[in-house]
Short mmCIF file of C-alpha atoms in Angstrom, two decimals:
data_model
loop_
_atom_site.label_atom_id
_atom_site.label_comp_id
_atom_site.label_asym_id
_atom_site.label_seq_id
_atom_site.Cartn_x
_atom_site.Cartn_y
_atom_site.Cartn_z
CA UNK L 8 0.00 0.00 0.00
CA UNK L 9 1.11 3.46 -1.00
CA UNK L 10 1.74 6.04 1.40
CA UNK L 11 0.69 9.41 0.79
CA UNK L 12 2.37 12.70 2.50
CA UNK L 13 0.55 15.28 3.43
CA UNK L 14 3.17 18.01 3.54
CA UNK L 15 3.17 19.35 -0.21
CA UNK L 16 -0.52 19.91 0.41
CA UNK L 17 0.09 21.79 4.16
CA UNK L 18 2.51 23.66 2.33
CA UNK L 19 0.57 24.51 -0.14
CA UNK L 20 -2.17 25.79 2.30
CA UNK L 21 0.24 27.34 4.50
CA UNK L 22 1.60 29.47 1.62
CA UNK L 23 -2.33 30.63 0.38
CA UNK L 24 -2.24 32.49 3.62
CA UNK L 25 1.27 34.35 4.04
CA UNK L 26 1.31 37.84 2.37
CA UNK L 27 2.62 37.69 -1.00
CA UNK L 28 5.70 39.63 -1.46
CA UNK L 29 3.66 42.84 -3.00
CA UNK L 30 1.92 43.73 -5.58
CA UNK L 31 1.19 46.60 -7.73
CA UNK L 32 0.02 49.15 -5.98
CA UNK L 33 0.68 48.03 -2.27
CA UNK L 34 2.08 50.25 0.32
CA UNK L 35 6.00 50.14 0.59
CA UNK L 36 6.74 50.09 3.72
CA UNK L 37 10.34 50.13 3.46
CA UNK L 38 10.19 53.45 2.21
CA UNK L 39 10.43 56.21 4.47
CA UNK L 40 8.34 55.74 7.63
CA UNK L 41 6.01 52.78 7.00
CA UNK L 42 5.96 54.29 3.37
CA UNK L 43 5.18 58.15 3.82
CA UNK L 44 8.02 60.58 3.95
CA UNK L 45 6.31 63.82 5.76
CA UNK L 46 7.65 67.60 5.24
CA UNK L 47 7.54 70.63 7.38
CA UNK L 48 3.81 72.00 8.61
CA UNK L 49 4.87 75.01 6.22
CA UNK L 50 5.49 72.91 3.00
CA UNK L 51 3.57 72.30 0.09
CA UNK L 52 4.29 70.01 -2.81
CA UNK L 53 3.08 70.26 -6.48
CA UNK L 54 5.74 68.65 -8.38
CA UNK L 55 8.16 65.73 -8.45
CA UNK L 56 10.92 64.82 -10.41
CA UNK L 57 13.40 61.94 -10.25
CA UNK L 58 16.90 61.75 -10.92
CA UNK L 59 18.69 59.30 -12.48
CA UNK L 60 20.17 57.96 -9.40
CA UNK L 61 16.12 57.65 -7.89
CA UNK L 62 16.67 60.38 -5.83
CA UNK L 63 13.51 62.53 -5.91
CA UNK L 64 13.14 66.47 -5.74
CA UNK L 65 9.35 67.36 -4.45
CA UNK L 66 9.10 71.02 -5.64
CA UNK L 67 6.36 73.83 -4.64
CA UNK L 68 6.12 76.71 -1.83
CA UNK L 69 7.37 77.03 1.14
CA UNK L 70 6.37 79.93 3.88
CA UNK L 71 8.95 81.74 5.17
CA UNK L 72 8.72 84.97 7.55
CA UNK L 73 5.41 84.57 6.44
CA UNK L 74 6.06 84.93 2.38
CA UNK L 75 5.90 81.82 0.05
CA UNK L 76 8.94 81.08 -1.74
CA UNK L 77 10.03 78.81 -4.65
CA UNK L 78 10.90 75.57 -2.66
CA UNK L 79 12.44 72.76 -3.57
CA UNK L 80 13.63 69.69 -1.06
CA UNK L 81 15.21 66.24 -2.34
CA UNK L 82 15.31 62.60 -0.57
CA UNK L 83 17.63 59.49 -0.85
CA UNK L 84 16.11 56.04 -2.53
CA UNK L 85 15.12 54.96 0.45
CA UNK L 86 12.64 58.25 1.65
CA UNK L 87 15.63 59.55 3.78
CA UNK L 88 16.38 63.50 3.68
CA UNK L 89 19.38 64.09 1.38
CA UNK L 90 21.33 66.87 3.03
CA UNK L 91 24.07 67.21 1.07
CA UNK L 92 21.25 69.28 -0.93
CA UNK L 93 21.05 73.00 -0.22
CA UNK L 94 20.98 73.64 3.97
CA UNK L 95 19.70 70.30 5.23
CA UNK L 96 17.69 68.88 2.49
CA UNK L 97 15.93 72.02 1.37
CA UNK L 98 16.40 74.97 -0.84
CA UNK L 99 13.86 78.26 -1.01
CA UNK L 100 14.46 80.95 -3.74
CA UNK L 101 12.54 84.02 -2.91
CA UNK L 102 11.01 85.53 -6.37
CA UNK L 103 11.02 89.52 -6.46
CA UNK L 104 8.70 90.56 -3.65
CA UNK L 105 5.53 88.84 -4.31
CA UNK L 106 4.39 85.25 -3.24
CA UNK L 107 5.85 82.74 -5.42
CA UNK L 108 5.33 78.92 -6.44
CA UNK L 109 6.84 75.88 -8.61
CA UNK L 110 4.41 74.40 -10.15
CA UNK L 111 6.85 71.89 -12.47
CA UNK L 112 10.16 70.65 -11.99
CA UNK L 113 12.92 68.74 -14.81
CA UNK L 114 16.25 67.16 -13.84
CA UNK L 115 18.22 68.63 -17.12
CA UNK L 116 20.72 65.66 -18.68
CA UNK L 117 23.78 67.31 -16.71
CA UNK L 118 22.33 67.46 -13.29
CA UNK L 119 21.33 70.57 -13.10
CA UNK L 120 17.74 70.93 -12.12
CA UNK L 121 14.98 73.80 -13.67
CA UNK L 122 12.19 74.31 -11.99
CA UNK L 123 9.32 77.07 -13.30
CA UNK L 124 6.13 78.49 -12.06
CA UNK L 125 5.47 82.15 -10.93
CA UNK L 126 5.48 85.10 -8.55
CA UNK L 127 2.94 87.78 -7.67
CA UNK L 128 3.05 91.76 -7.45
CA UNK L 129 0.86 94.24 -6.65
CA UNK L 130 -1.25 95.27 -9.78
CA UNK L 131 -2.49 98.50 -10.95
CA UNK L 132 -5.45 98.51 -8.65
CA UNK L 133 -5.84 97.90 -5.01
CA UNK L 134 -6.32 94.24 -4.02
CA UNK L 135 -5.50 93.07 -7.88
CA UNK L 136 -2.33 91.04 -7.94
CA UNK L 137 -0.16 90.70 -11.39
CA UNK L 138 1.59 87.53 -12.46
CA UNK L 139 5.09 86.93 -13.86
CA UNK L 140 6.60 83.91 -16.03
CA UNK L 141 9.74 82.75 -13.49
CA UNK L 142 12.08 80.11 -14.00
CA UNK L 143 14.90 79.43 -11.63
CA UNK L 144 17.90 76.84 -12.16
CA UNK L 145 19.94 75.08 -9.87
CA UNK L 146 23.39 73.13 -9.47
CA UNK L 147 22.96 69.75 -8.86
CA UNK L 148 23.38 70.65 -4.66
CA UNK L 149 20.86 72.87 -4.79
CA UNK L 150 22.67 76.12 -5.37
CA UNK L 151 21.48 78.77 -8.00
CA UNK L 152 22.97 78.67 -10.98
CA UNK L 153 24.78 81.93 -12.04
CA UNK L 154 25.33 80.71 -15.97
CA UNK L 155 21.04 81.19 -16.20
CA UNK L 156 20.70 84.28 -17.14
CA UNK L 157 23.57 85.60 -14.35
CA UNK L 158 22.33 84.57 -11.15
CA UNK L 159 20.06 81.53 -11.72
CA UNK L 160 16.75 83.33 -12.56
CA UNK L 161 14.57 84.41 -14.90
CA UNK L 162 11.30 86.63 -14.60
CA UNK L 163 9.12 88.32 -16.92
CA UNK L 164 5.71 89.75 -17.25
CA UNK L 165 4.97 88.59 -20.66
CA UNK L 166 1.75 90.38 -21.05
CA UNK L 167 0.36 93.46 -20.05
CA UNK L 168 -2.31 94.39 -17.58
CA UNK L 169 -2.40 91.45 -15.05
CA UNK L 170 0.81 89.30 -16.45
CA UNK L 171 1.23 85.73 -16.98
CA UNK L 172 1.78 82.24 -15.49
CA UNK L 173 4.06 79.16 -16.28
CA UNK L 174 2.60 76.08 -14.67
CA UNK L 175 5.12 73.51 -17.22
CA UNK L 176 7.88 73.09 -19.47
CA UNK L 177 9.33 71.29 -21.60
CA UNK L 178 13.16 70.57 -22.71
CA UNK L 179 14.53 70.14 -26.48
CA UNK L 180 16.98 68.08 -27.36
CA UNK L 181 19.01 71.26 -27.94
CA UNK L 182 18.79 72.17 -23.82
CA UNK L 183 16.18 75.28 -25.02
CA UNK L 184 13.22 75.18 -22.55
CA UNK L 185 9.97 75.50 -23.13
CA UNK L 186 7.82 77.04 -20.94
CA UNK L 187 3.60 76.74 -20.78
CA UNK L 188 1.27 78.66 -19.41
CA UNK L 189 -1.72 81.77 -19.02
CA UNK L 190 -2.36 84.92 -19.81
CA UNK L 191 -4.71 87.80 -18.29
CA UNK L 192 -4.75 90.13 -21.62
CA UNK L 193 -6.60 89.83 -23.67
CA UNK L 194 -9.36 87.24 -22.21
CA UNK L 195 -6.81 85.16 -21.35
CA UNK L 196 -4.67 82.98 -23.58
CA UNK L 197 -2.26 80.18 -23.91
CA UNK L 198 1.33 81.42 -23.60
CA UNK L 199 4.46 79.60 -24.60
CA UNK L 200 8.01 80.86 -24.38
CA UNK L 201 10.87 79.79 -25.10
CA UNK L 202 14.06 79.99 -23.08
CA UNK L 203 18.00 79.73 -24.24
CA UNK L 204 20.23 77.91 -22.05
CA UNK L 205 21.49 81.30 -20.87
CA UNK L 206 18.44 82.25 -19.68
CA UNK L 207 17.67 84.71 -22.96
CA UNK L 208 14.31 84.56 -24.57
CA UNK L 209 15.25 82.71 -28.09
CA UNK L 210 14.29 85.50 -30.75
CA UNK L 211 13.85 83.00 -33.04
CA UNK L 212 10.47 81.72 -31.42
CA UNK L 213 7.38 83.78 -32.05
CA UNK L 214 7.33 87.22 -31.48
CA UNK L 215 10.82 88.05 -29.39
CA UNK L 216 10.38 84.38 -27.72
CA UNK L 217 6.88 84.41 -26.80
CA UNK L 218 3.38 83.21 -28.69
CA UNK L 219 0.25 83.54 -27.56
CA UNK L 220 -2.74 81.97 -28.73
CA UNK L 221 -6.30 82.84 -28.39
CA UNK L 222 -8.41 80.78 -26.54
CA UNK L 223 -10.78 83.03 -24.74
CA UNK L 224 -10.10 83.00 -21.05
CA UNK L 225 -8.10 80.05 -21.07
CA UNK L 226 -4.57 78.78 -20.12
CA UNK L 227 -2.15 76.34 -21.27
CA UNK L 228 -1.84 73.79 -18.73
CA UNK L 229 0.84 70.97 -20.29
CA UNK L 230 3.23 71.24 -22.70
CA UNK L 231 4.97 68.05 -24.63
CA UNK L 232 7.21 67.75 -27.55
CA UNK L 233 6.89 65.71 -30.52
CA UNK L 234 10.04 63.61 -31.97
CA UNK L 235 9.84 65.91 -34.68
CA UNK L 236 10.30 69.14 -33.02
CA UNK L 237 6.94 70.48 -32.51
CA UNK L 238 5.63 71.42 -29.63
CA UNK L 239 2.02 70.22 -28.46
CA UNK L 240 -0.20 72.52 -25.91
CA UNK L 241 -2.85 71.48 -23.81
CA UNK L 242 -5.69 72.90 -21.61
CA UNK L 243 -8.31 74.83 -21.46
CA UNK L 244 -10.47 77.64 -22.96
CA UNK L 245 -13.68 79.17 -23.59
CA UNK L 246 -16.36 80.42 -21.41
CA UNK L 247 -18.00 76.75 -21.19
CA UNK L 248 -14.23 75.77 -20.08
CA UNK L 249 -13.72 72.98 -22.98
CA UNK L 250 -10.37 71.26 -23.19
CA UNK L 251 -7.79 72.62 -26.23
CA UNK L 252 -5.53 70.91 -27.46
CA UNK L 253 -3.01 73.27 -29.56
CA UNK L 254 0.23 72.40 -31.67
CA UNK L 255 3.20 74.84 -32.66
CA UNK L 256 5.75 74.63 -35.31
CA UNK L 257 9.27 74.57 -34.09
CA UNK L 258 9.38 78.32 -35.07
CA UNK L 259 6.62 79.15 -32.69
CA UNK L 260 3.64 79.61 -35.33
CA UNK L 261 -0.05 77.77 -35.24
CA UNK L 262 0.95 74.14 -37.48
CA UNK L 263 -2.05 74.12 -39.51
CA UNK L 264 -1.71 70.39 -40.62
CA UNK L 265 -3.31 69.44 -36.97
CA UNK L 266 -6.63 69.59 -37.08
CA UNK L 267 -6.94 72.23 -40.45
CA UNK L 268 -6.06 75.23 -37.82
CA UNK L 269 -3.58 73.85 -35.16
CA UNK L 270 -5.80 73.72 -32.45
CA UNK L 271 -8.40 70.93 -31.15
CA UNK L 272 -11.23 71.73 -29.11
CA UNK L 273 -13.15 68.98 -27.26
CA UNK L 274 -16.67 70.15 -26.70
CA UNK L 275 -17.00 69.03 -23.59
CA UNK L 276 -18.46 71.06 -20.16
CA UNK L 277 -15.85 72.29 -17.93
CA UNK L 278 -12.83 70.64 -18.98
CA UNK L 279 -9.30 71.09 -18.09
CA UNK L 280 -6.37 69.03 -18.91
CA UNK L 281 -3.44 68.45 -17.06
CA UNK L 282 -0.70 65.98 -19.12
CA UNK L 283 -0.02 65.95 -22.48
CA UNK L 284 2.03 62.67 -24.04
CA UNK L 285 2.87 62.20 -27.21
CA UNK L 286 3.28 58.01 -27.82
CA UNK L 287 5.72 56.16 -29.84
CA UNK L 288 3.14 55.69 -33.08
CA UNK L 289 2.72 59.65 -32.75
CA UNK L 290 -0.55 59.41 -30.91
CA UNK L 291 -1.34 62.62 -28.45
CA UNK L 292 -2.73 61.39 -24.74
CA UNK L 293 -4.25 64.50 -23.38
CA UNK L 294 -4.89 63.55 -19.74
CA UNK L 295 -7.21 65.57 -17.45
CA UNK L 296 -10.74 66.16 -15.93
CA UNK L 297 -13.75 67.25 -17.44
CA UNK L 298 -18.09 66.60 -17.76
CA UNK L 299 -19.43 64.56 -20.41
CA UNK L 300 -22.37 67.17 -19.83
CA UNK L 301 -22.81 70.43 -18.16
CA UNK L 302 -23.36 70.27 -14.22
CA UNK L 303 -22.83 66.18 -14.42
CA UNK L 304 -19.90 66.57 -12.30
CA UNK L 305 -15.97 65.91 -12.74
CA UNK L 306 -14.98 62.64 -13.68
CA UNK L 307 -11.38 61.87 -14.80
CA UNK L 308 -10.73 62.26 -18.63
CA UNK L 309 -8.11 60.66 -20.77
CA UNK L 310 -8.33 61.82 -24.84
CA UNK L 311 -6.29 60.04 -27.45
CA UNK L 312 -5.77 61.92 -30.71
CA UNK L 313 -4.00 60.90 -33.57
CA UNK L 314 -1.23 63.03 -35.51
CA UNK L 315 -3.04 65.03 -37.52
CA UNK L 316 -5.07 66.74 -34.90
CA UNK L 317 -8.56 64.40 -35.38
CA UNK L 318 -9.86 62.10 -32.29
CA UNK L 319 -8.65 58.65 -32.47
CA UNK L 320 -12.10 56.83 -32.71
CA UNK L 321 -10.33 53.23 -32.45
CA UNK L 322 -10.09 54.37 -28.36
CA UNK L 323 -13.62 54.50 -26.90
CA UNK L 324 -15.65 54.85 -30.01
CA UNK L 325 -14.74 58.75 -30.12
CA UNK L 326 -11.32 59.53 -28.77
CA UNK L 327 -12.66 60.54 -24.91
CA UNK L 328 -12.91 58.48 -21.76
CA UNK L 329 -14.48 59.22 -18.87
CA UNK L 330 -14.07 57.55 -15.67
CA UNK L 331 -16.75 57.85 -12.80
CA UNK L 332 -15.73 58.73 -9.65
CA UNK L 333 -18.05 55.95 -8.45
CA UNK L 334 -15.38 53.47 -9.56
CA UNK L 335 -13.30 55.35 -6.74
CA UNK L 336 -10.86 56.84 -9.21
CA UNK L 337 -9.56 60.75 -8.88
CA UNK L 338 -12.58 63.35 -9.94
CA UNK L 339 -10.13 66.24 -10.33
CA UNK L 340 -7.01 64.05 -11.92
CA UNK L 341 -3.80 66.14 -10.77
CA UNK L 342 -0.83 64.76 -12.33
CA UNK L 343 -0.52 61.81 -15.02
CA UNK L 344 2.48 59.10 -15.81
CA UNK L 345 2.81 57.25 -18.96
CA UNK L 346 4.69 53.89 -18.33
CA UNK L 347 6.79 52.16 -20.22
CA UNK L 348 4.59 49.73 -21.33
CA UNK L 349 1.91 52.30 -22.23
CA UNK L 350 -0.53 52.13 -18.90
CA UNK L 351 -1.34 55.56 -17.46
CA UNK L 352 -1.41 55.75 -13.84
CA UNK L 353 -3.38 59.36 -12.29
CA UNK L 354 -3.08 60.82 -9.69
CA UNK L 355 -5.75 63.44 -7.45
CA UNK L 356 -8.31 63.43 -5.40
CA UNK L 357 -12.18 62.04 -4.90
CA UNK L 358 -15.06 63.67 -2.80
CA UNK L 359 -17.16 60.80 -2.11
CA UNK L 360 -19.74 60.21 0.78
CA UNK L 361 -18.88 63.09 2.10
CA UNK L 362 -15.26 62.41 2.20
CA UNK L 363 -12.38 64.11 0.77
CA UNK L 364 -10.12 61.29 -0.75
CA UNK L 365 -6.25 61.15 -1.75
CA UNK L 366 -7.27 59.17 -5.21
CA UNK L 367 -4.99 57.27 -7.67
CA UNK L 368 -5.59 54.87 -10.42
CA UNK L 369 -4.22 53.13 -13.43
CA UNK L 370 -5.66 52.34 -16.88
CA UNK L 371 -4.58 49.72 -19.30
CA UNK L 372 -2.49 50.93 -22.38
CA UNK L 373 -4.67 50.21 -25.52
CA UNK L 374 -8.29 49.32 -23.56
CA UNK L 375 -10.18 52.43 -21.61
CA UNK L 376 -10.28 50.22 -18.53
CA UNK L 377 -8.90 50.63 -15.04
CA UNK L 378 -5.86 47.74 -14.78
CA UNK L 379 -7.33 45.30 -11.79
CA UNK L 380 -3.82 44.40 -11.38
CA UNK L 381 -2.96 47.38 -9.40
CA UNK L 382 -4.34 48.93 -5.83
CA UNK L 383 -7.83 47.89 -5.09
CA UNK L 384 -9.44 46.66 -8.57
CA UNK L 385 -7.26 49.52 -10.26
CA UNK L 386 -6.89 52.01 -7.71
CA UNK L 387 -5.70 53.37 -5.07
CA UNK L 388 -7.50 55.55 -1.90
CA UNK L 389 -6.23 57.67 1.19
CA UNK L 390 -8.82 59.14 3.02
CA UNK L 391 -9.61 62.40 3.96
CA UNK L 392 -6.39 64.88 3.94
CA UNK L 393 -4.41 64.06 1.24
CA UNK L 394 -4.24 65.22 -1.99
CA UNK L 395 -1.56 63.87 -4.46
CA UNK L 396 -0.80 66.62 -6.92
CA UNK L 397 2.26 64.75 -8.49
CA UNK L 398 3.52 60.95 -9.67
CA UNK L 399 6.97 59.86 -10.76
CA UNK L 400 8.51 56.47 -11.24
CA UNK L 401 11.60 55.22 -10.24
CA UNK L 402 14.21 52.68 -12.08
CA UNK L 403 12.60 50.09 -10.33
CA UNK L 404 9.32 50.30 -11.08
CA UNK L 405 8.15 51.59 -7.87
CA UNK L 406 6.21 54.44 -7.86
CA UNK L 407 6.13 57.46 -5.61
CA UNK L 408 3.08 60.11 -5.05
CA UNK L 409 3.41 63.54 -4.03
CA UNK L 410 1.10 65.97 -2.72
CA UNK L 411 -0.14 67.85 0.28
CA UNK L 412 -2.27 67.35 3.29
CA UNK L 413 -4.27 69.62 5.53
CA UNK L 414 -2.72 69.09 9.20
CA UNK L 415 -5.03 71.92 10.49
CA UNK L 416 -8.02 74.71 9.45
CA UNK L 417 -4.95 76.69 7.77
CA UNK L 418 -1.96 74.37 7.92
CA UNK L 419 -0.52 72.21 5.71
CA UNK L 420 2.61 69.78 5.15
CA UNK L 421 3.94 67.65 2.29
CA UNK L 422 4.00 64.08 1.50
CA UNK L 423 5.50 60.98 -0.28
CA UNK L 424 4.31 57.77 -0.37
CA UNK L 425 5.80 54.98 -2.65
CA UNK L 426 3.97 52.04 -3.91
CA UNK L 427 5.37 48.80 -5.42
CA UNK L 428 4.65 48.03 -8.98
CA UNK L 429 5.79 44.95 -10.18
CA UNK L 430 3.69 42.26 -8.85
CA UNK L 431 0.46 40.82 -9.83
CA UNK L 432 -2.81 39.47 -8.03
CA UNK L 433 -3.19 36.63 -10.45
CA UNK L 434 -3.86 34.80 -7.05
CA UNK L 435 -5.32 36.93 -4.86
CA UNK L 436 -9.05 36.45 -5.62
CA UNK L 437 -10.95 38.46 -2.84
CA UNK L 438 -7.96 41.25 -3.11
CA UNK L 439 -6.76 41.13 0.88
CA UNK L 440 -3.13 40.98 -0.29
CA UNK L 441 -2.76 37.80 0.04
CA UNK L 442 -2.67 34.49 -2.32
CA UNK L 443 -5.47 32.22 -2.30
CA UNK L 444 -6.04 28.39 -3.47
CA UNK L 445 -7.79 27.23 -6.34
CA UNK L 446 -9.11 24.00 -7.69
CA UNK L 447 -10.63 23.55 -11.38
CA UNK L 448 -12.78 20.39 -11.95
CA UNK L 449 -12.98 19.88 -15.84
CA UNK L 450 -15.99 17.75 -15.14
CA UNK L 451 -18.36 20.11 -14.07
CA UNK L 452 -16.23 23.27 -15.38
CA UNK L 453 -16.61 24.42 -12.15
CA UNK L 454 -13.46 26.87 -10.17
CA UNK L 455 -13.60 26.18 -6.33
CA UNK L 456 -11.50 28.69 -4.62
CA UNK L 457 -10.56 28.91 -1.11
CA UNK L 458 -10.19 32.44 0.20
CA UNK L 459 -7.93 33.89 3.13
CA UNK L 460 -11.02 35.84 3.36
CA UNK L 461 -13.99 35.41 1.81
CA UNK L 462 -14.04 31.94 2.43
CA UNK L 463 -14.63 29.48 -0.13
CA UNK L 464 -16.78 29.43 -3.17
CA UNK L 465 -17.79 27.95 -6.55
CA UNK L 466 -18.01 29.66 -9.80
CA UNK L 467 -18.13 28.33 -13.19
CA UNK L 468 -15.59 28.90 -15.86
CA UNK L 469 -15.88 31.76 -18.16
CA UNK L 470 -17.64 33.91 -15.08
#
């Protein structure tokens, strides 16, 4: 008589329920404190970048004396304060005399590190504030960087009346920078300059550097360049607030091959993007939030669009996604990645319930689908005072999420929080993180699968 052991099988159901080593989307907890890396109650983060090396740079304001400043603070792999940068980690760059913010930050192929936004002065009027265009680069530690433009900053008003605002840019291959943004006069328009590495306006772009577009109290949100060259706008515009989509030459001048005119407008309530990629085949992602109809609320909004300025209908039936926020995905979509392999993971925040969510999700490359391989079915929620305004990946894979939180009625502080991303949940079947058992029996095409959680259950095949 044969004897049969028993271990293999123990084993087995020992192993269905230990953790599995992480998925996509988990918390990494060896990352800073149990994941999170926490700034000062006087911080507040808009923009990440990485560096080649995975450090990362969380860029924004900081509140000094009372004034907000250009600030800028950097962190080791591992979520631990670099201080060999600037005076213990962080660097602030007061702007003029106004209140001042970076609202996008690039680590340049040398090291050096740009960072652009803008700073406020008093306007003509009492209580009206004007807006300048400012750029500031920095050494690799975090000092200014006398060569731009002879001591590390540029500012400009670029329009008359109330100014203008750079909220992105974007770097040729030639190390000229691009810079995105609004206007205030006249009705507000998209502005794009462009920036030698000196820190001169390049007089070979538009008019003196500078080209404006109309768009009727709009503003140029995102900014990304094409292989070729040209340079692809993105945001908003009209008095419905429709998303525009707008493409330059390389000499600064409306490219009339996209879309018969050079811009794209989506009709589409209340719409505002936020990323712009341009894909390997040439396709545009425009990533943001908008309404399919007026007053139907904000639901995240991805918009593929082929070279020649006309919505790819092969994605969705008519170029534009929409994602509810009752799937638990951002409503106002902050910040966007592209990955490698062509998902796109978001990154906001969610009202829902009556709760004020930290939100991120990601979608599958080619399908308009969340990916149920990452977070929770696809996503990802932190409740109630986060917001993630930024998302960057590192060599690895993992990801890391920036943003602020409220830590009071008026306070504030910064955050980071990294998630793993190279695992899957092929056995996980009631999602609690950890691997479950399952048995097929052809003769009744029936799955039975045992749980860690729910228990066990019988489905057929092709459920």
């Amino acid at each position: 008589m044969k004897r049969h052991s028993l271990a293999p099988l123990l084993l087995l159901l020992l192993f269905a329920a230990l953790p599995t080593l992480g998925a996509s989307g988990d918390l990494d907890r060896s990352y800073g404190n149990g994941g999170f890396v926490f700034g000062s109650n006087a911080d507040a983060s808009t923009t990440l970048a990485i560096q080649p090396d995975d450090k990362v740079i969380a860029g924004g304001q900081c509140r000094v004396n009372g004034q907000s400043h250009f600030c800028l603070m950097r962190y080791l792999s591992n979520g631990a304060v670099d201080t060999s940068f600037g005076t213990g980690g962080q660097v602030y760059t007061p702007i003029l005399t106004g209140a001042s913010i970076a609202r996008r930050l690039v680590v340049l192929p040398n090291g050096k590190i740009l960072a652009v936004g803008y700073t406020s002065i008093p306007g003509n009027y009492p209580d009206e504030i004007s807006y300048q265009f400012a750029l500031a680069r920095y050494n690799a530690n975090g000092t200014l960087d006398p060569s731009f433009d002879g001591d590390g900053i540029v500012v400009n008003p670029i329009m008359t009346y109330r100014g203008a605002f750079a909220v992105d840019v974007a770097v040729q291959p030639d190390g000229k920078y691009v810079a995105a943004g609004g206007g205030t006069y006249p009705g507000k328009d998209f502005v794009a300059v462009r920036v030698n590495e000196d820190g001169s306006f390049d007089q070979s772009f538009g008019s003196a550097g500078i080209v404006t577009i109309a768009t009727s109290y709009g503003s140029a949100q995102c900014v990304a360049l094409q292989p070729d060259g040209k340079i692809v706008l993105g945001g908003w515009g009209g008095v419905s607030v429709h998303a525009v989509v707008a493409r330059l030459t390389t000499a600064g001048v409306l490219d009339v091959s996209f879309n018969g005119s050079g811009i794209l407008t989506y009709e589409v309530g209340y719409t505002s993007l936020r990323r712009m990629f341009v894909r390997p085949d040439g396709k545009i992602l425009a990533l943001g939030s908008g309404q399919p109809n007026i007053g139907s609320g904000n639901y995240l909004e991805i918009a593929r669009i082929n070279s020649n300025g006309t919505m790819d209908t092969t994605y969705d039936g008519d170029g534009i996604f929409f994602s509810t926020s009752s799937q638990g995905v951002p409503s106002r979509a902050n910040d966007f990645l592209l990955q490698p392999d062509g998902k796109i993971v978001a990154a906001g925040n969610l009202s829902l319930n009556g709760n004020s969510y930290s939100a991120s999700a990601r979608y599958q490359a080619d399908i308009p689908q969340l990916d149920n391989q990452f977070g929770d079915r696809g996503k990802i929620l932190r409740l109630t005072t986060f917001d993630s305004t930024s998302v960057v990946m590192q060599s690895d894979g993992r990801l890391i999420f920036g943003g602020t939180r409220a830590v009071g009625p008026s306070a504030f502080q910064f955050f980071l929080v990294r998630h793993l991303n190279n695992g899957t949940r092929d056995a996980d079947f009631d999602n609690d993180r950890k691997s479950d058992l399952s048995v097929f029996r052809p003769s009744t095409g029936t799955w039975y699968l045992s749980g860690s959680t729910n228990g066990d259950t019988a489905v057929q095949f092709g459920s």
